[in-house]
XYZ file of C-alpha atoms in Angstrom:
533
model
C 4.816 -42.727 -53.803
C 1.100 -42.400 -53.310
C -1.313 -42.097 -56.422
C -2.225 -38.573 -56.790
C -5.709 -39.626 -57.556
C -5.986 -41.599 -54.643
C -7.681 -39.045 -51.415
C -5.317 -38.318 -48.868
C -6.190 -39.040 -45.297
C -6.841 -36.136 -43.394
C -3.995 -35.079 -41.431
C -4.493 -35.747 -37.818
C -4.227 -33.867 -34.552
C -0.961 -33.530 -33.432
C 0.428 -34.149 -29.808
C 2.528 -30.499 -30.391
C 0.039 -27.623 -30.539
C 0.423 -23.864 -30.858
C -0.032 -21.833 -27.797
C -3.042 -19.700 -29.493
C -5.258 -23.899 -29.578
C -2.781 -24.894 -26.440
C -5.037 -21.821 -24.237
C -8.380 -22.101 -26.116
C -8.344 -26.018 -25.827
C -8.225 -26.635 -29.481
C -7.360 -29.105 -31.730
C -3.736 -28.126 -33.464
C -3.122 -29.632 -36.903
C 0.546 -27.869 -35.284
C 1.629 -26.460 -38.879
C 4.462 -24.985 -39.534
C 5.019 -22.152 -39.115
C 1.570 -21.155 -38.575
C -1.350 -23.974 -37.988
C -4.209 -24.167 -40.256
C -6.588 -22.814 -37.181
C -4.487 -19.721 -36.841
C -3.694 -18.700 -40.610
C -8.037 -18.781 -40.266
C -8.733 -16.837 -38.211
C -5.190 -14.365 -38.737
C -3.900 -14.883 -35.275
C -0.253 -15.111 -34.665
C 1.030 -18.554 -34.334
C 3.679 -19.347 -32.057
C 5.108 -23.051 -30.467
C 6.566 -23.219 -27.044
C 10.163 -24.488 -27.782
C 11.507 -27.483 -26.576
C 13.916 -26.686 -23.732
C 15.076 -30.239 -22.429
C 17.964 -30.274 -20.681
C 17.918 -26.240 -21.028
C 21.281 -24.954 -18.768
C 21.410 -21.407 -17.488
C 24.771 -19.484 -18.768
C 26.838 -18.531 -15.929
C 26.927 -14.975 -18.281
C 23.469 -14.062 -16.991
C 24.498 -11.584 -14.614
C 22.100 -8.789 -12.717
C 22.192 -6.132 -14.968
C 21.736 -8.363 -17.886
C 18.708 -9.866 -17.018
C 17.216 -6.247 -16.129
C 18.164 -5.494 -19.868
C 16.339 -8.166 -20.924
C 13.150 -6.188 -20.288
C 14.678 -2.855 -20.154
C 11.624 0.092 -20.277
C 12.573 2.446 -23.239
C 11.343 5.790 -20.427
C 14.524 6.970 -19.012
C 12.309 7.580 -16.000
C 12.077 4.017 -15.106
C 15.605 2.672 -17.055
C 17.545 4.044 -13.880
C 14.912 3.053 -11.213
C 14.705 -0.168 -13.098
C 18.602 -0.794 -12.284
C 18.264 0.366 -8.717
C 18.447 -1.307 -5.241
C 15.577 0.362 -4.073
C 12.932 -2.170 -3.564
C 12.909 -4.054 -0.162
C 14.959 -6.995 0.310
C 12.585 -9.681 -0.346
C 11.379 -8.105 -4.049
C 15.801 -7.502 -4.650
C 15.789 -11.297 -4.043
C 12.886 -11.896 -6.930
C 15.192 -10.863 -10.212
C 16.399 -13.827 -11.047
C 12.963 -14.405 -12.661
C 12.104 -11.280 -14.799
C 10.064 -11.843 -17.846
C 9.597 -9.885 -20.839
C 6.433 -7.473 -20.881
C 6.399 -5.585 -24.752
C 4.128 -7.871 -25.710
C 1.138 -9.686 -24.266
C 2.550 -12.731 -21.979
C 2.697 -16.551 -23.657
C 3.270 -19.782 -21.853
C 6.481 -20.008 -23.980
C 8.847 -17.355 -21.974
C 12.136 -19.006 -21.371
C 12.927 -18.677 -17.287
C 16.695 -17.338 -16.128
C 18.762 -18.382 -13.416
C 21.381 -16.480 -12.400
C 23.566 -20.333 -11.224
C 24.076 -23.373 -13.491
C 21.227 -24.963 -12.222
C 18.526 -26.338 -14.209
C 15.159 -27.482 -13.326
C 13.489 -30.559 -13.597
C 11.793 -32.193 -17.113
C 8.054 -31.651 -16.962
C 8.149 -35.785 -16.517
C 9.556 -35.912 -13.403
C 7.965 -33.242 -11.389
C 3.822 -34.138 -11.747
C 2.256 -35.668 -9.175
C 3.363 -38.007 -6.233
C 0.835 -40.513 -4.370
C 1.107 -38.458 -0.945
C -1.381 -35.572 -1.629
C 0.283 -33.132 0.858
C 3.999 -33.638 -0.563
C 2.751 -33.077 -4.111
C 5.045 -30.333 -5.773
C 2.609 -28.167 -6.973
C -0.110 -28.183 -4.166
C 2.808 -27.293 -2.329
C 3.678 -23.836 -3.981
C -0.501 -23.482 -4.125
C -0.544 -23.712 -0.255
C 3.285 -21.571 0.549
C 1.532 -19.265 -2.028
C -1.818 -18.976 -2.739
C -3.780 -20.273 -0.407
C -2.578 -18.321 2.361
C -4.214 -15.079 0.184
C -8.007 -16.898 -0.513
C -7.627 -19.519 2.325
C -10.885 -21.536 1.593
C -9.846 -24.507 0.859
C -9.428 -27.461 3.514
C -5.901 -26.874 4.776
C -2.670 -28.499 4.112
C -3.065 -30.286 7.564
C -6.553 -31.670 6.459
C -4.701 -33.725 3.274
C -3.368 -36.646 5.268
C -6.933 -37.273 6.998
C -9.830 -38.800 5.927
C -11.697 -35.196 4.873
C -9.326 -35.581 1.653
C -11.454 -38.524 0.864
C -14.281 -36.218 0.452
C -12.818 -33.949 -1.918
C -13.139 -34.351 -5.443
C -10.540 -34.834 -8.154
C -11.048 -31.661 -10.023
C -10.496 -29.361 -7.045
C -6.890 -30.825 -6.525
C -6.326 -30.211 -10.203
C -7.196 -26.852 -10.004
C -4.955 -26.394 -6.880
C -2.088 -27.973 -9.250
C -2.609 -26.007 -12.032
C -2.462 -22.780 -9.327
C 0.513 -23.586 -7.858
C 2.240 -23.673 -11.657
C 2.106 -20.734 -11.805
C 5.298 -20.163 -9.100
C 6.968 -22.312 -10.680
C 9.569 -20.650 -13.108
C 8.796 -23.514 -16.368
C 5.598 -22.327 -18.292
C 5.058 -25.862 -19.375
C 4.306 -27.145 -16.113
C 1.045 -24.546 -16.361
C 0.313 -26.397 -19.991
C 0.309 -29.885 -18.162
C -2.053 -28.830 -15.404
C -4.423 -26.384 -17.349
C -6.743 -28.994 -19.260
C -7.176 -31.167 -15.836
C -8.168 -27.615 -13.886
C -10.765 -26.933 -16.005
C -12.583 -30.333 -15.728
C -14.733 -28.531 -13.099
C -16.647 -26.740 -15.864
C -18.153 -30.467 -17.126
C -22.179 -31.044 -16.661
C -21.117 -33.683 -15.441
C -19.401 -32.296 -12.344
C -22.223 -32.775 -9.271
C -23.957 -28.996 -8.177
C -22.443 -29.407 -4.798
C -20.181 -26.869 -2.683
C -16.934 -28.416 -4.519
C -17.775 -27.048 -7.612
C -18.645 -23.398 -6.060
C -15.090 -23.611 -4.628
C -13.813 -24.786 -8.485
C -15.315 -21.987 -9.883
C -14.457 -19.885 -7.353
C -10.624 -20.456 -8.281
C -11.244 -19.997 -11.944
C -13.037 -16.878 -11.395
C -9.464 -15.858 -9.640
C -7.263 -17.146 -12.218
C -9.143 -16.104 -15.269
C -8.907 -12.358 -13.628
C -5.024 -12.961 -12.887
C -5.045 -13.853 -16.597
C -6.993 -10.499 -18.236
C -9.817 -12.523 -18.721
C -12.362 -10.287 -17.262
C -15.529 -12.483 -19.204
C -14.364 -15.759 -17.917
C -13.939 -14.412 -14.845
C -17.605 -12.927 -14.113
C -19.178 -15.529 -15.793
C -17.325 -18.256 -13.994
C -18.105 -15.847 -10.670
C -21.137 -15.573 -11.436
C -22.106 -19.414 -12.108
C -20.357 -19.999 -8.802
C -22.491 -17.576 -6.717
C -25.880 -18.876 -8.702
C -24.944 -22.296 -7.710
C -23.793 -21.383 -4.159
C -27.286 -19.454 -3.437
C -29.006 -22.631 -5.344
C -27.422 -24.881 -2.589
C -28.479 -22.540 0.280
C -24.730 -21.812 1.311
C -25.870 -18.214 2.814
C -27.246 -20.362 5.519
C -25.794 -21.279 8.756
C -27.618 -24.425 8.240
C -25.391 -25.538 4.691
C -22.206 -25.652 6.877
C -23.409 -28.609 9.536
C -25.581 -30.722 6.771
C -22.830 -30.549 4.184
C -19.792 -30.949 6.489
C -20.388 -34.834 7.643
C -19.174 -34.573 11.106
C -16.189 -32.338 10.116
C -15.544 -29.174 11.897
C -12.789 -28.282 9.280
C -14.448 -29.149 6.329
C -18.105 -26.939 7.791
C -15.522 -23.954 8.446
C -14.533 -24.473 4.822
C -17.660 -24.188 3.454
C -18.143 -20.744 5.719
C -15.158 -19.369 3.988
C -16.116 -20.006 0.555
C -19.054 -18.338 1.171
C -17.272 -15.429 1.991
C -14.274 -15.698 -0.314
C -17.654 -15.523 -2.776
C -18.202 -12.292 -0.749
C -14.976 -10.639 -1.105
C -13.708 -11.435 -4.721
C -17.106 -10.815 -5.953
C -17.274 -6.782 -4.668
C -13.905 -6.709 -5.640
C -14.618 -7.367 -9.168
C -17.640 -5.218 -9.029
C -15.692 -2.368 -8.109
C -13.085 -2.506 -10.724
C -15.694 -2.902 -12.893
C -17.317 0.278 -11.714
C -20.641 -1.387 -11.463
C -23.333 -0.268 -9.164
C -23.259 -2.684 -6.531
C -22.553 -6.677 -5.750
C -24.902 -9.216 -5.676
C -24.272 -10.974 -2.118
C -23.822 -7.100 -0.629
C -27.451 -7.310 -0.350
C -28.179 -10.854 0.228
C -29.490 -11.977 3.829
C -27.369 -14.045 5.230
C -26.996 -15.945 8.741
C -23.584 -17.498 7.832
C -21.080 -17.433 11.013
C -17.851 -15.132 10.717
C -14.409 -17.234 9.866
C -12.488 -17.970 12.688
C -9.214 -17.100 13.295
C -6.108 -18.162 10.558
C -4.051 -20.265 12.962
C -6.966 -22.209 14.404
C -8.080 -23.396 10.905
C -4.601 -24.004 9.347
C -4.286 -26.595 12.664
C -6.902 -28.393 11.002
C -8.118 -29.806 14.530
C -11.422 -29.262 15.942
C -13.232 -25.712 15.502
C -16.255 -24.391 17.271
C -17.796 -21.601 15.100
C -18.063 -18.245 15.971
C -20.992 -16.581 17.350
C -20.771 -13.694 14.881
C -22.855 -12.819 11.475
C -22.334 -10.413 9.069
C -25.270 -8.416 11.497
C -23.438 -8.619 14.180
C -20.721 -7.374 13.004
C -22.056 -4.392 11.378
C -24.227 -3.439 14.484
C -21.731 -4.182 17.397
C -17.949 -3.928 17.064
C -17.084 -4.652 20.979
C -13.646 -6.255 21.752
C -15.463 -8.825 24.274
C -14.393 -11.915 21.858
C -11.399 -12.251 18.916
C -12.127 -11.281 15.820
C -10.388 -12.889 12.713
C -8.266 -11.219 10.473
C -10.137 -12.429 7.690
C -13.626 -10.718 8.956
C -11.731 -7.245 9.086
C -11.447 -8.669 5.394
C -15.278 -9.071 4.979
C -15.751 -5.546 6.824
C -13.685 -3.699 4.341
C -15.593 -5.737 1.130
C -18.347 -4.514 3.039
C -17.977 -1.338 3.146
C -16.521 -0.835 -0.906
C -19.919 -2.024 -1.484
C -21.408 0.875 0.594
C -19.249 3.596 -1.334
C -20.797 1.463 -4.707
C -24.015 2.617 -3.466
C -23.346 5.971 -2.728
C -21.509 6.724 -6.387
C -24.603 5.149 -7.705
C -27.084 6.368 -6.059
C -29.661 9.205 -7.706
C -30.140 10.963 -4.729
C -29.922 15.116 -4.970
C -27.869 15.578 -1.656
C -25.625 12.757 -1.139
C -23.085 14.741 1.064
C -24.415 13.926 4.282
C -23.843 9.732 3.270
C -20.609 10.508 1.538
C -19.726 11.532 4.952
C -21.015 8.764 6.877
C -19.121 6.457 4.909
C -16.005 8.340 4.741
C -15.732 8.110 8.359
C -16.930 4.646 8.122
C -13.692 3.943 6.676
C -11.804 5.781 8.370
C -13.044 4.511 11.422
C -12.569 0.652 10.100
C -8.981 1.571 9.712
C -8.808 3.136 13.004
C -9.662 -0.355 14.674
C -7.928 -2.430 11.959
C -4.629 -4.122 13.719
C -1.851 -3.240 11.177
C -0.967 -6.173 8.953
C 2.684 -4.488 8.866
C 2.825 -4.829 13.056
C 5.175 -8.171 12.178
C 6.463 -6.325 9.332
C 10.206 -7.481 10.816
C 9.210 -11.256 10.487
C 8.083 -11.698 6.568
C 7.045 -15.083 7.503
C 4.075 -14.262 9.927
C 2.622 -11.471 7.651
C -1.223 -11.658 8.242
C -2.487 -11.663 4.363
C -6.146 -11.143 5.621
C -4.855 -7.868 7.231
C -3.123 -6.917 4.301
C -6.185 -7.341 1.945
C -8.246 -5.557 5.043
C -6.079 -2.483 4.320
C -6.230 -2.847 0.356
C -9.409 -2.843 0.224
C -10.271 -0.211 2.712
C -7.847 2.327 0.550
C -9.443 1.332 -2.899
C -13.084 2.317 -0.910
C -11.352 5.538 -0.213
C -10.452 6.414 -3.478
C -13.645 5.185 -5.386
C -15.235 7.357 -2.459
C -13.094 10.591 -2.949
C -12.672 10.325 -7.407
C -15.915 11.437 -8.403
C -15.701 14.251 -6.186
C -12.884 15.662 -6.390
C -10.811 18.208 -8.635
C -8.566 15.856 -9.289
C -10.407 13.778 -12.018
C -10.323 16.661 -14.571
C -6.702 15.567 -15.056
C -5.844 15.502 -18.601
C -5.139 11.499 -19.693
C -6.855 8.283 -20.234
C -7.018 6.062 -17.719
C -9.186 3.417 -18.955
C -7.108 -0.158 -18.307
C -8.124 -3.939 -17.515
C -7.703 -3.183 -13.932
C -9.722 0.297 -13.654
C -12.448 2.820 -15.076
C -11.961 5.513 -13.623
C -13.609 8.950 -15.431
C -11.088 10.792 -16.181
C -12.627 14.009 -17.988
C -10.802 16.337 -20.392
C -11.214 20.185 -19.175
C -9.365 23.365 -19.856
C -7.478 25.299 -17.739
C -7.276 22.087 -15.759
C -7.291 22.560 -11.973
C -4.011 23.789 -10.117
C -4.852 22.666 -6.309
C -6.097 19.792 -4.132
C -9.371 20.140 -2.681
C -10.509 18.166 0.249
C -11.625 15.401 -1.979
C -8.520 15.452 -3.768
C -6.376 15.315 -0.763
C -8.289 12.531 1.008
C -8.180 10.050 -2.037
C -4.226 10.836 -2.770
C -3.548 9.984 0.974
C -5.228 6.819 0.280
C -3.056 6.222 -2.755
C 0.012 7.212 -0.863
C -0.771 4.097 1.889
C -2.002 1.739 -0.757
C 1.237 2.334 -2.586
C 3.278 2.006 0.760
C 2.229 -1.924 0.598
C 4.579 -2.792 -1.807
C 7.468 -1.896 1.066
C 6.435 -4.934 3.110
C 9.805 -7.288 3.477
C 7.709 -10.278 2.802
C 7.887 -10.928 -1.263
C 5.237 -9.171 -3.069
C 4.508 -13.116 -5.168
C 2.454 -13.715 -2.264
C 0.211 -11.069 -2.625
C -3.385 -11.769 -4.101
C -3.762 -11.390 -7.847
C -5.564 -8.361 -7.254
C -2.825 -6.317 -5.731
C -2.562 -5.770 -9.486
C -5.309 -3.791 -9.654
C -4.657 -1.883 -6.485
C -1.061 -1.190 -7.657
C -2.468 0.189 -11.147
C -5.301 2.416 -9.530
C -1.999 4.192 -7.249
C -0.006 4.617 -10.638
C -2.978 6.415 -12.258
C -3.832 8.719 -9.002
C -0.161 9.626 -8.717
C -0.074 10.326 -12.423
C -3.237 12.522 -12.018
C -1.587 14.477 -9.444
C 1.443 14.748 -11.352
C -0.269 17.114 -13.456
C -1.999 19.020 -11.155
C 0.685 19.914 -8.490
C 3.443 22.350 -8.889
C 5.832 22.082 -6.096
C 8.941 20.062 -7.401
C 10.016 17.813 -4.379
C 6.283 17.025 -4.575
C 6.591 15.868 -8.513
C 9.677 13.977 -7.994
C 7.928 11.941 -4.480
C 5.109 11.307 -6.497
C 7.493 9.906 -9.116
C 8.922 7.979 -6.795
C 5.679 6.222 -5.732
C 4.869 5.889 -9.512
C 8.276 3.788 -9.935
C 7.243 1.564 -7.090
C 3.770 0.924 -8.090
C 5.305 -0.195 -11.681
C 7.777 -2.177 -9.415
C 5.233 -3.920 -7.252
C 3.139 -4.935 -10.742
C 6.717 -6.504 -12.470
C 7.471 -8.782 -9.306
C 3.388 -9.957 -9.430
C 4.349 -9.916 -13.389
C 5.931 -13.359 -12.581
C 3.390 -15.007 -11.269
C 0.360 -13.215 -13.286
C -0.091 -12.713 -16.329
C -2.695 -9.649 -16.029
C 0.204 -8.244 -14.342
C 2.578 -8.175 -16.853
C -0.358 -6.523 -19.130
C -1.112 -4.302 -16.406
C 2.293 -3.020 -16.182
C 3.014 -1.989 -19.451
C -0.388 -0.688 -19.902
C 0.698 1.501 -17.224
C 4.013 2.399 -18.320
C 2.615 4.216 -21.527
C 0.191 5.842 -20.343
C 2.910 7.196 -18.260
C 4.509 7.783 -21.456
C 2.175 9.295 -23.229
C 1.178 12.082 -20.562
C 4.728 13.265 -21.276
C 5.796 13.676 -17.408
């Protein structure tokens, strides 16, 4: 026994952490039952338990694994048990997680067979880059939403070469998160985040690194991290000159795929960066009004070849000045239009002008016309597999423009109930007698919702939607809501109901992927509650 006067070495670090110092990338004296870290600083401490050699009960039938999560609202407790989501979401429920309480990486997965998955030990890494496990799910999944990384077809070439080790760690640590073990995301999470070193060369890599963060730490609820890490990246990318044409031929080293990927992430800085603006209600975007001379992507299936690409012709100028069908057009620059124009209704809701109704109608039909000319992303809707994401984002965005448009303007925002979430800030202003009609405004912005909403019915499973489908899903459930309480017709309560209940079904399937989902969801579900419908 040791001498009581003698000092006692100070305990060491322990290889098991808590998940609190696991996601803050903290040292974990791992304590039990709560570390010394968390008793500090009064934070609950929980450990991810050990599930090796974890079997599924046969017992874990349908309905049980809906009660697992079961919503206390008897509104949603009989949707909830309902086959009325398209086939491809009915196929997703063998997955459902709980959402009472803010998500941890400890959530035990169900299978509905006896079939367990593989130990974290044997499913890492493999020496063939483009049969890795997890860049895998990033490119079935991910990439096929923010497609600005080399593609899958460029692994097995010498571009790879070029590529630094950080950015396939962040792809890794990505593609965890379709994979139905949490600790998988634990093993790739420090590695991902390597990117963030001084260290790491200024170059286009990193923009593309931070870039990805930026997207995760939103998919996570961590709205800080995710414009700082945004904003870093579009610093950097302006520092390097990547809004000139010029960045894409000196940087690319003879590659035609790797110069087209440098394009994109210029763009993809484009699109996620108004997109955060707007749910952020802020007054415009930074690269909205930065010159640029940067070709248009081309088209998906020429790029995903990875063989030889000539660049388009077009610029952003171009495109906004001449919209003649005399050459193709990519699906993802109908992306860039519609980021394009939410920054122009930014403006407008901004702006301290004393007649504005003359612009508000310029860009109204703006977007309507955009849509008019937009080829449906849900033209292939009978072959899941060929759904164009860029159209589908084209449309997304295009409806959230129509409502940030419409809100401020219409009757409709004197609905009584807060609205406030991670996902929106919408005013929503306390008045009384509230209003009992749609005015134009009104009626134009809930159309919008209506179509938004109608995205969740494509057959192709809503997992491979972008991370901020979240947000789009949440703004429907709070315009629906709002017009819950305005409208008096009953067959026009219970249909807007019914679009509430698939919003809140769209943000559970993206629930297993994303945590800000999950969040998002309940958020959503009691504000529902509380405004007593």
């Amino acid at each position: 026994m040791q001498d009581p006067s003698t000092p006692s070495k100070p305990r060491q670090p322990s290889p098991l952490a808590c998940v609190p110092c696991r996601r803050r990338h903290l040292k974990c004296d791992a304590l039990m039952p709560a570390c010394s870290r968390c008793q500090s600083t009064h934070t609950e401490c929980r450990y991810v338990r050990s599930r090796r050699g974890l079997r599924t009960k046969q017992g874990n039938t349908r309905s049980q694994l809906f009660d697992e999560e079961m919503l206390s609202a008897d509104d949603f407790a009989t949707w909830l048990n309902a086959t009325t989501l398209p086939a491809d979401l009915e196929a997703e429920t063998a997955l459902l997680q709980g959402l009472d309480t803010p998500p941890t990486l400890g959530i035990p997965c169900l299978q509905e067979d006896t079939t367990s998955w593989p130990e974290a030990e044997q499913l890492t890494t493999t020496p063939d880059i483009a049969y890795d496990p997890m860049i895998q799910l990033y490119y079935q999944n991910f990439h096929r939403s923010h497609p600005f990384l080399v593609p899958r077809k460029a692994l097995r070439s010498s571009l790879w070469h070029q590529v630094p080790p950080y950015i396939p760690c962040i792809m890794r640590y990505i593609g965890s998160h379709y994979y139905p073990d949490a600790r998988f995301k634990e093993e790739f999470q420090p590695a991902a985040y390597t990117v963030l070193s001084d260290s790491t060369p200024r170059d286009g890599f990193k923009v593309q690194g931070l870039l990805l963060l930026a997207i995760l730490e939103h998919a996570h609820g961590q709205e800080e991290n995710a414009q700082l890490n945004m904003r870093v990246a579009i610093d950097l990318a302006l520092e390097l000159g990547m809004n000139r044409s010029s960045f894409a031929r000196v940087s690319s080293k003879g590659s035609s795929v790797l110069a087209e990927s440098w394009r994109r992430t210029f763009w993809e800085l484009y699109v996620v960066e108004g997109l955060l603006a707007a749910m952020r209600d802020q007054t415009s975007f930074h690269l909205f009004s930065q010159k640029t001379d940067v070709r248009l992507p081309c088209v998906e299936e020429l790029y995903n070849s990875a063989s030889e690409i000539t660049p388009t012709a077009r610029t952003l100028d171009d495109l906004k000045n001449d919209w003649s069908m005399d050459q193709e057009v990519s699906s993802f620059t109908y992306r860039i239009e519609a980021a394009q124009n939410l920054g122009l209704v930014m403006e407008v809701n901004h702006s301290l002008d004393i007649n504005l109704e003359s612009r508000v109608e310029i860009v109204d039909a703006t977007l309507v016309s955009s849509l008019m000319q937009l080829p449906s992303s849900q033209d292939t809707a009978y072959d899941s597999s060929n759904l164009d994401e860029m159209l589908f984002q084209a449309e997304m965005i295009t409806y959230l423009a129509m409502i940030y448009l419409h809100h401020p303007r219409s009757s409709m925002r004197f609905a009584t109930f807060h609205a406030r979430t991670w996902c929106t800030r919408l005013r929503i202003c306390n008045t009384n007698p509230k209003p009992t009609d749609l005015d134009l405004h009104s009626q134009k912005f809930l159309r919008a919702a209506d179509l938004l909403s109608n995205l969740v019915t494509l057959p192709s499973a809503v997992k491979y939607r972008t991370p901020f489908f979240t947000c789009a899903l949440a703004m429907c459930v709070i315009v629906h809501t709002a017009a819950c309480l305005i409208v008096s017709a009953p067959d026009k309560v219970e249909s807007l109901k019914a679009r509430i209940q698939l919003s809140i079904g769209g943000l559970n399937m993206l629930g297993k992927s994303w945590p800000l989902a999950r969040m998002v969801r309940q958020q959503m579900v009691n504000m529902y509650q509380d405004v007593g419908l």
